[in-house]
């Protein structure tokens, strides 16, 4: 077979969306008005939006055509049956309960399975997942391997479950107080890091020995399947679709935010094998989401999701998607910027604690770096550190996690390599003179999932990014982009 050299995209651009170019003064004003929280910026003020890969995908012409096939019947829409068929074929679960997005499915699963006082193990927390588990009275217990908390560890499967930690929890609280293992594929908060099939098989076997069900968070399971093909002996020639089926076959069901892997702008689902659980989920779905054949979505959304799932498992698609993320990561690594290793599947995670060693953790270095990067170049990123983790539920104190990260998340099929060059250049510029970045203090803290709406101010002065010192080298990335040879 001919050796494939580039990860270049298996598609071309048919329609463009214009971006507004901003000046440093515009951006300084915008980030101050947003309380130094990139979630509170207007997207019109953003040049390159790497806030999230969630719902920001570019749909294909096939998906747009599918929207016109939307059957907007209240009940029994044909698009529901199409999606059910695709989910059965690609994920392998018998029952499909659509939801408006991933957290809708997390809500249903948590309410149905968790009793107050239960322990819910997971391979690292995700914000909404943990929140729903706690709202249902559960206590999240982290059972991911230690390497996941070390941004410098090169472990190829940092998403793996630590079987010793899992066994210890079973011994401590008893299997009857563990409603399920929440097993996330391509673990987001660890930096988009995969689980090996060997570990998924073993973790599921351990749980099943004790009659503990396993539910996947399959949000980025296709990216995980791609990494298994690349890294796990024995899977070099397997198709990504077959690996995905095998991952799912070990678990009892999954929650899914289709806004990621499945290439749509909205949607999600809960999928399970157990008939009784499915019946109960359908019943709860009508209370919170909508009738069980639409789950808060329009028929056309279901159709776009069905087509998106089929496109998501195509090898050339997923290779280009992950290839683009790795291109950005390698540019930063080559310039000495501290990032989480190995490079993950959906984004590049900058180690803000090492990037800004002059800022104490109480001044939220990752939050400050997101604000400064925006001010520098109009690139929007997301804090994934102490602000995202929140407070200890018992002591009320801020929790300072091992990972204090800034996530540069790549929407699928949206940006070009030149956009990534601009992003890399502006981060490298900041890294050359990190003391320009000023720490932040929180001025408003909402009760739930505070990172979305919290507000901050600089601890000194009135800007988060001091001007360059005279004579310091600089490019003006948003205006100039990559140097033209
Ligand atoms: N699980 C994981 C692993 C996620 O990354 C997300 C969302 C969800 C569940 C919840 O899904 O947003 O559709 O309700 N992650 C987004 C992100 C918000 O930016 O990482 P949702």
PDB file of N, CA, C and O and ligand atoms in Angstrom, residues 51-54 101-104 106 126 128-129 184 188 217 219-220 257 259-260 267 382 384 407 452, ligand 1:
ATOM      1  N   UNK A  51     -12.913  28.053  21.701  1.00  0.00           N
ATOM      2  CA  UNK A  51     -13.525  27.869  23.018  1.00  0.00           C
ATOM      3  C   UNK A  51     -13.878  26.402  23.212  1.00  0.00           C
ATOM      4  O   UNK A  51     -13.633  25.824  24.258  1.00  0.00           O
ATOM      5  N   UNK A  52     -14.471  25.825  22.200  1.00  0.00           N
ATOM      6  CA  UNK A  52     -14.954  24.453  22.341  1.00  0.00           C
ATOM      7  C   UNK A  52     -15.109  23.790  20.987  1.00  0.00           C
ATOM      8  O   UNK A  52     -15.229  24.464  19.955  1.00  0.00           O
ATOM      9  N   UNK A  53     -15.124  22.471  21.009  1.00  0.00           N
ATOM     10  CA  UNK A  53     -15.438  21.684  19.814  1.00  0.00           C
ATOM     11  C   UNK A  53     -16.893  21.229  19.873  1.00  0.00           C
ATOM     12  O   UNK A  53     -17.298  20.330  19.160  1.00  0.00           O
ATOM     13  N   UNK A  54     -17.670  21.857  20.759  1.00  0.00           N
ATOM     14  CA  UNK A  54     -19.033  21.397  21.024  1.00  0.00           C
ATOM     15  C   UNK A  54     -20.057  22.207  20.258  1.00  0.00           C
ATOM     16  O   UNK A  54     -20.245  23.396  20.537  1.00  0.00           O
ATOM     17  N   UNK A 101     -29.124  17.595  24.334  1.00  0.00           N
ATOM     18  CA  UNK A 101     -27.668  17.525  24.207  1.00  0.00           C
ATOM     19  C   UNK A 101     -27.168  16.568  25.268  1.00  0.00           C
ATOM     20  O   UNK A 101     -27.962  15.900  25.937  1.00  0.00           O
ATOM     21  N   UNK A 102     -25.841  16.493  25.452  1.00  0.00           N
ATOM     22  CA  UNK A 102     -25.279  15.468  26.326  1.00  0.00           C
ATOM     23  C   UNK A 102     -25.785  15.535  27.751  1.00  0.00           C
ATOM     24  O   UNK A 102     -26.112  14.518  28.371  1.00  0.00           O
ATOM     25  N   UNK A 103     -25.872  16.751  28.296  1.00  0.00           N
ATOM     26  CA  UNK A 103     -26.249  16.851  29.713  1.00  0.00           C
ATOM     27  C   UNK A 103     -27.682  16.428  29.951  1.00  0.00           C
ATOM     28  O   UNK A 103     -28.046  16.059  31.063  1.00  0.00           O
ATOM     29  N   UNK A 104     -28.523  16.473  28.926  1.00  0.00           N
ATOM     30  CA  UNK A 104     -29.888  15.951  29.047  1.00  0.00           C
ATOM     31  C   UNK A 104     -29.843  14.450  29.318  1.00  0.00           C
ATOM     32  O   UNK A 104     -30.575  13.930  30.168  1.00  0.00           O
ATOM     33  N   UNK A 106     -27.239  12.860  30.585  1.00  0.00           N
ATOM     34  CA  UNK A 106     -26.618  12.680  31.907  1.00  0.00           C
ATOM     35  C   UNK A 106     -27.649  12.862  33.007  1.00  0.00           C
ATOM     36  O   UNK A 106     -27.652  12.141  34.011  1.00  0.00           O
ATOM     37  N   UNK A 126     -16.101  15.059  34.434  1.00  0.00           N
ATOM     38  CA  UNK A 126     -16.426  16.130  33.515  1.00  0.00           C
ATOM     39  C   UNK A 126     -17.444  17.025  34.227  1.00  0.00           C
ATOM     40  O   UNK A 126     -18.277  16.543  34.982  1.00  0.00           O
ATOM     41  N   UNK A 128     -20.303  18.811  33.692  1.00  0.00           N
ATOM     42  CA  UNK A 128     -21.759  18.591  33.733  1.00  0.00           C
ATOM     43  C   UNK A 128     -22.091  17.199  34.255  1.00  0.00           C
ATOM     44  O   UNK A 128     -23.087  17.005  34.957  1.00  0.00           O
ATOM     45  N   UNK A 129     -21.259  16.225  33.914  1.00  0.00           N
ATOM     46  CA  UNK A 129     -21.506  14.839  34.330  1.00  0.00           C
ATOM     47  C   UNK A 129     -21.486  14.756  35.852  1.00  0.00           C
ATOM     48  O   UNK A 129     -22.413  14.221  36.485  1.00  0.00           O
ATOM     49  N   UNK A 184     -15.501   7.443  30.590  1.00  0.00           N
ATOM     50  CA  UNK A 184     -15.423   8.431  29.501  1.00  0.00           C
ATOM     51  C   UNK A 184     -14.367   8.007  28.489  1.00  0.00           C
ATOM     52  O   UNK A 184     -13.241   7.662  28.856  1.00  0.00           O
ATOM     53  N   UNK A 188     -11.823  14.173  28.243  1.00  0.00           N
ATOM     54  CA  UNK A 188     -11.745  15.610  27.955  1.00  0.00           C
ATOM     55  C   UNK A 188     -10.810  16.328  28.916  1.00  0.00           C
ATOM     56  O   UNK A 188      -9.838  16.965  28.496  1.00  0.00           O
ATOM     57  N   UNK A 217     -19.352   7.503  28.586  1.00  0.00           N
ATOM     58  CA  UNK A 217     -19.583   8.813  28.015  1.00  0.00           C
ATOM     59  C   UNK A 217     -18.926   8.719  26.639  1.00  0.00           C
ATOM     60  O   UNK A 217     -17.702   8.786  26.512  1.00  0.00           O
ATOM     61  N   UNK A 219     -19.094  10.618  24.095  1.00  0.00           N
ATOM     62  CA  UNK A 219     -19.032  11.898  23.390  1.00  0.00           C
ATOM     63  C   UNK A 219     -17.906  11.965  22.353  1.00  0.00           C
ATOM     64  O   UNK A 219     -18.098  12.464  21.252  1.00  0.00           O
ATOM     65  N   UNK A 220     -16.726  11.452  22.718  1.00  0.00           N
ATOM     66  CA  UNK A 220     -15.592  11.467  21.767  1.00  0.00           C
ATOM     67  C   UNK A 220     -15.042  10.047  21.567  1.00  0.00           C
ATOM     68  O   UNK A 220     -13.832   9.834  21.455  1.00  0.00           O
ATOM     69  N   UNK A 257     -22.981  13.350  23.835  1.00  0.00           N
ATOM     70  CA  UNK A 257     -23.195  14.696  23.321  1.00  0.00           C
ATOM     71  C   UNK A 257     -22.832  14.642  21.850  1.00  0.00           C
ATOM     72  O   UNK A 257     -21.656  14.590  21.500  1.00  0.00           O
ATOM     73  N   UNK A 259     -22.841  16.819  19.793  1.00  0.00           N
ATOM     74  CA  UNK A 259     -22.265  18.085  19.346  1.00  0.00           C
ATOM     75  C   UNK A 259     -20.765  17.979  19.104  1.00  0.00           C
ATOM     76  O   UNK A 259     -20.142  18.933  18.663  1.00  0.00           O
ATOM     77  N   UNK A 260     -20.179  16.831  19.438  1.00  0.00           N
ATOM     78  CA  UNK A 260     -18.746  16.644  19.212  1.00  0.00           C
ATOM     79  C   UNK A 260     -18.538  15.680  18.043  1.00  0.00           C
ATOM     80  O   UNK A 260     -18.735  16.052  16.902  1.00  0.00           O
ATOM     81  N   UNK A 267     -27.701  18.358  19.856  1.00  0.00           N
ATOM     82  CA  UNK A 267     -28.243  16.998  19.944  1.00  0.00           C
ATOM     83  C   UNK A 267     -27.437  16.097  20.858  1.00  0.00           C
ATOM     84  O   UNK A 267     -26.281  16.374  21.175  1.00  0.00           O
ATOM     85  N   UNK A 382     -10.440  28.312  26.431  1.00  0.00           N
ATOM     86  CA  UNK A 382     -11.248  28.041  27.627  1.00  0.00           C
ATOM     87  C   UNK A 382     -10.375  27.618  28.797  1.00  0.00           C
ATOM     88  O   UNK A 382      -9.440  26.838  28.617  1.00  0.00           O
ATOM     89  N   UNK A 384      -9.532  25.414  31.898  1.00  0.00           N
ATOM     90  CA  UNK A 384      -9.877  24.096  32.439  1.00  0.00           C
ATOM     91  C   UNK A 384      -8.950  23.860  33.635  1.00  0.00           C
ATOM     92  O   UNK A 384      -7.962  23.149  33.567  1.00  0.00           O
ATOM     93  N   UNK A 407      -7.472  25.337  27.331  1.00  0.00           N
ATOM     94  CA  UNK A 407      -7.783  24.423  26.239  1.00  0.00           C
ATOM     95  C   UNK A 407      -7.991  25.202  24.943  1.00  0.00           C
ATOM     96  O   UNK A 407      -8.794  26.123  24.882  1.00  0.00           O
ATOM     97  N   UNK A 452     -18.896  29.023  33.647  1.00  0.00           N
ATOM     98  CA  UNK A 452     -19.636  29.595  32.521  1.00  0.00           C
ATOM     99  C   UNK A 452     -19.905  31.090  32.699  1.00  0.00           C
ATOM    100  O   UNK A 452     -19.882  31.844  31.739  1.00  0.00           O
TER     101      UNK A 452
HETATM  102  N1  LIG B   1     -19.362  14.801  28.362  1.00  0.00           N
HETATM  103  C1  LIG B   1     -18.232  15.314  27.869  1.00  0.00           C
HETATM  104  C2  LIG B   1     -16.990  14.503  27.877  1.00  0.00           C
HETATM  105  C3  LIG B   1     -18.236  16.607  27.341  1.00  0.00           C
HETATM  106  O1  LIG B   1     -17.109  17.114  26.846  1.00  0.00           O
HETATM  107  C4  LIG B   1     -19.440  17.359  27.342  1.00  0.00           C
HETATM  108  C5  LIG B   1     -19.467  18.717  26.854  1.00  0.00           C
HETATM  109  C6  LIG B   1     -20.586  16.783  27.886  1.00  0.00           C
HETATM  110  C7  LIG B   1     -20.510  15.491  28.376  1.00  0.00           C
HETATM  111  C8  LIG B   1     -21.889  17.523  27.965  1.00  0.00           C
HETATM  112  O2  LIG B   1     -22.455  17.613  26.727  1.00  0.00           O
HETATM  113  O3  LIG B   1     -22.509  20.071  26.264  1.00  0.00           O
HETATM  114  O4  LIG B   1     -23.850  18.449  24.925  1.00  0.00           O
HETATM  115  O5  LIG B   1     -24.479  18.963  27.257  1.00  0.00           O
HETATM  116  N2  LIG B   1     -18.448  19.384  26.649  1.00  0.00           N
HETATM  117  C9  LIG B   1     -18.359  20.714  26.102  1.00  0.00           C
HETATM  118  C10 LIG B   1     -16.924  21.144  26.098  1.00  0.00           C
HETATM  119  C11 LIG B   1     -19.268  21.712  26.719  1.00  0.00           C
HETATM  120  O6  LIG B   1     -16.681  22.294  25.712  1.00  0.00           O
HETATM  121  O7  LIG B   1     -16.042  20.360  26.443  1.00  0.00           O
HETATM  122  P1  LIG B   1     -23.368  18.852  26.274  1.00  0.00           P
END
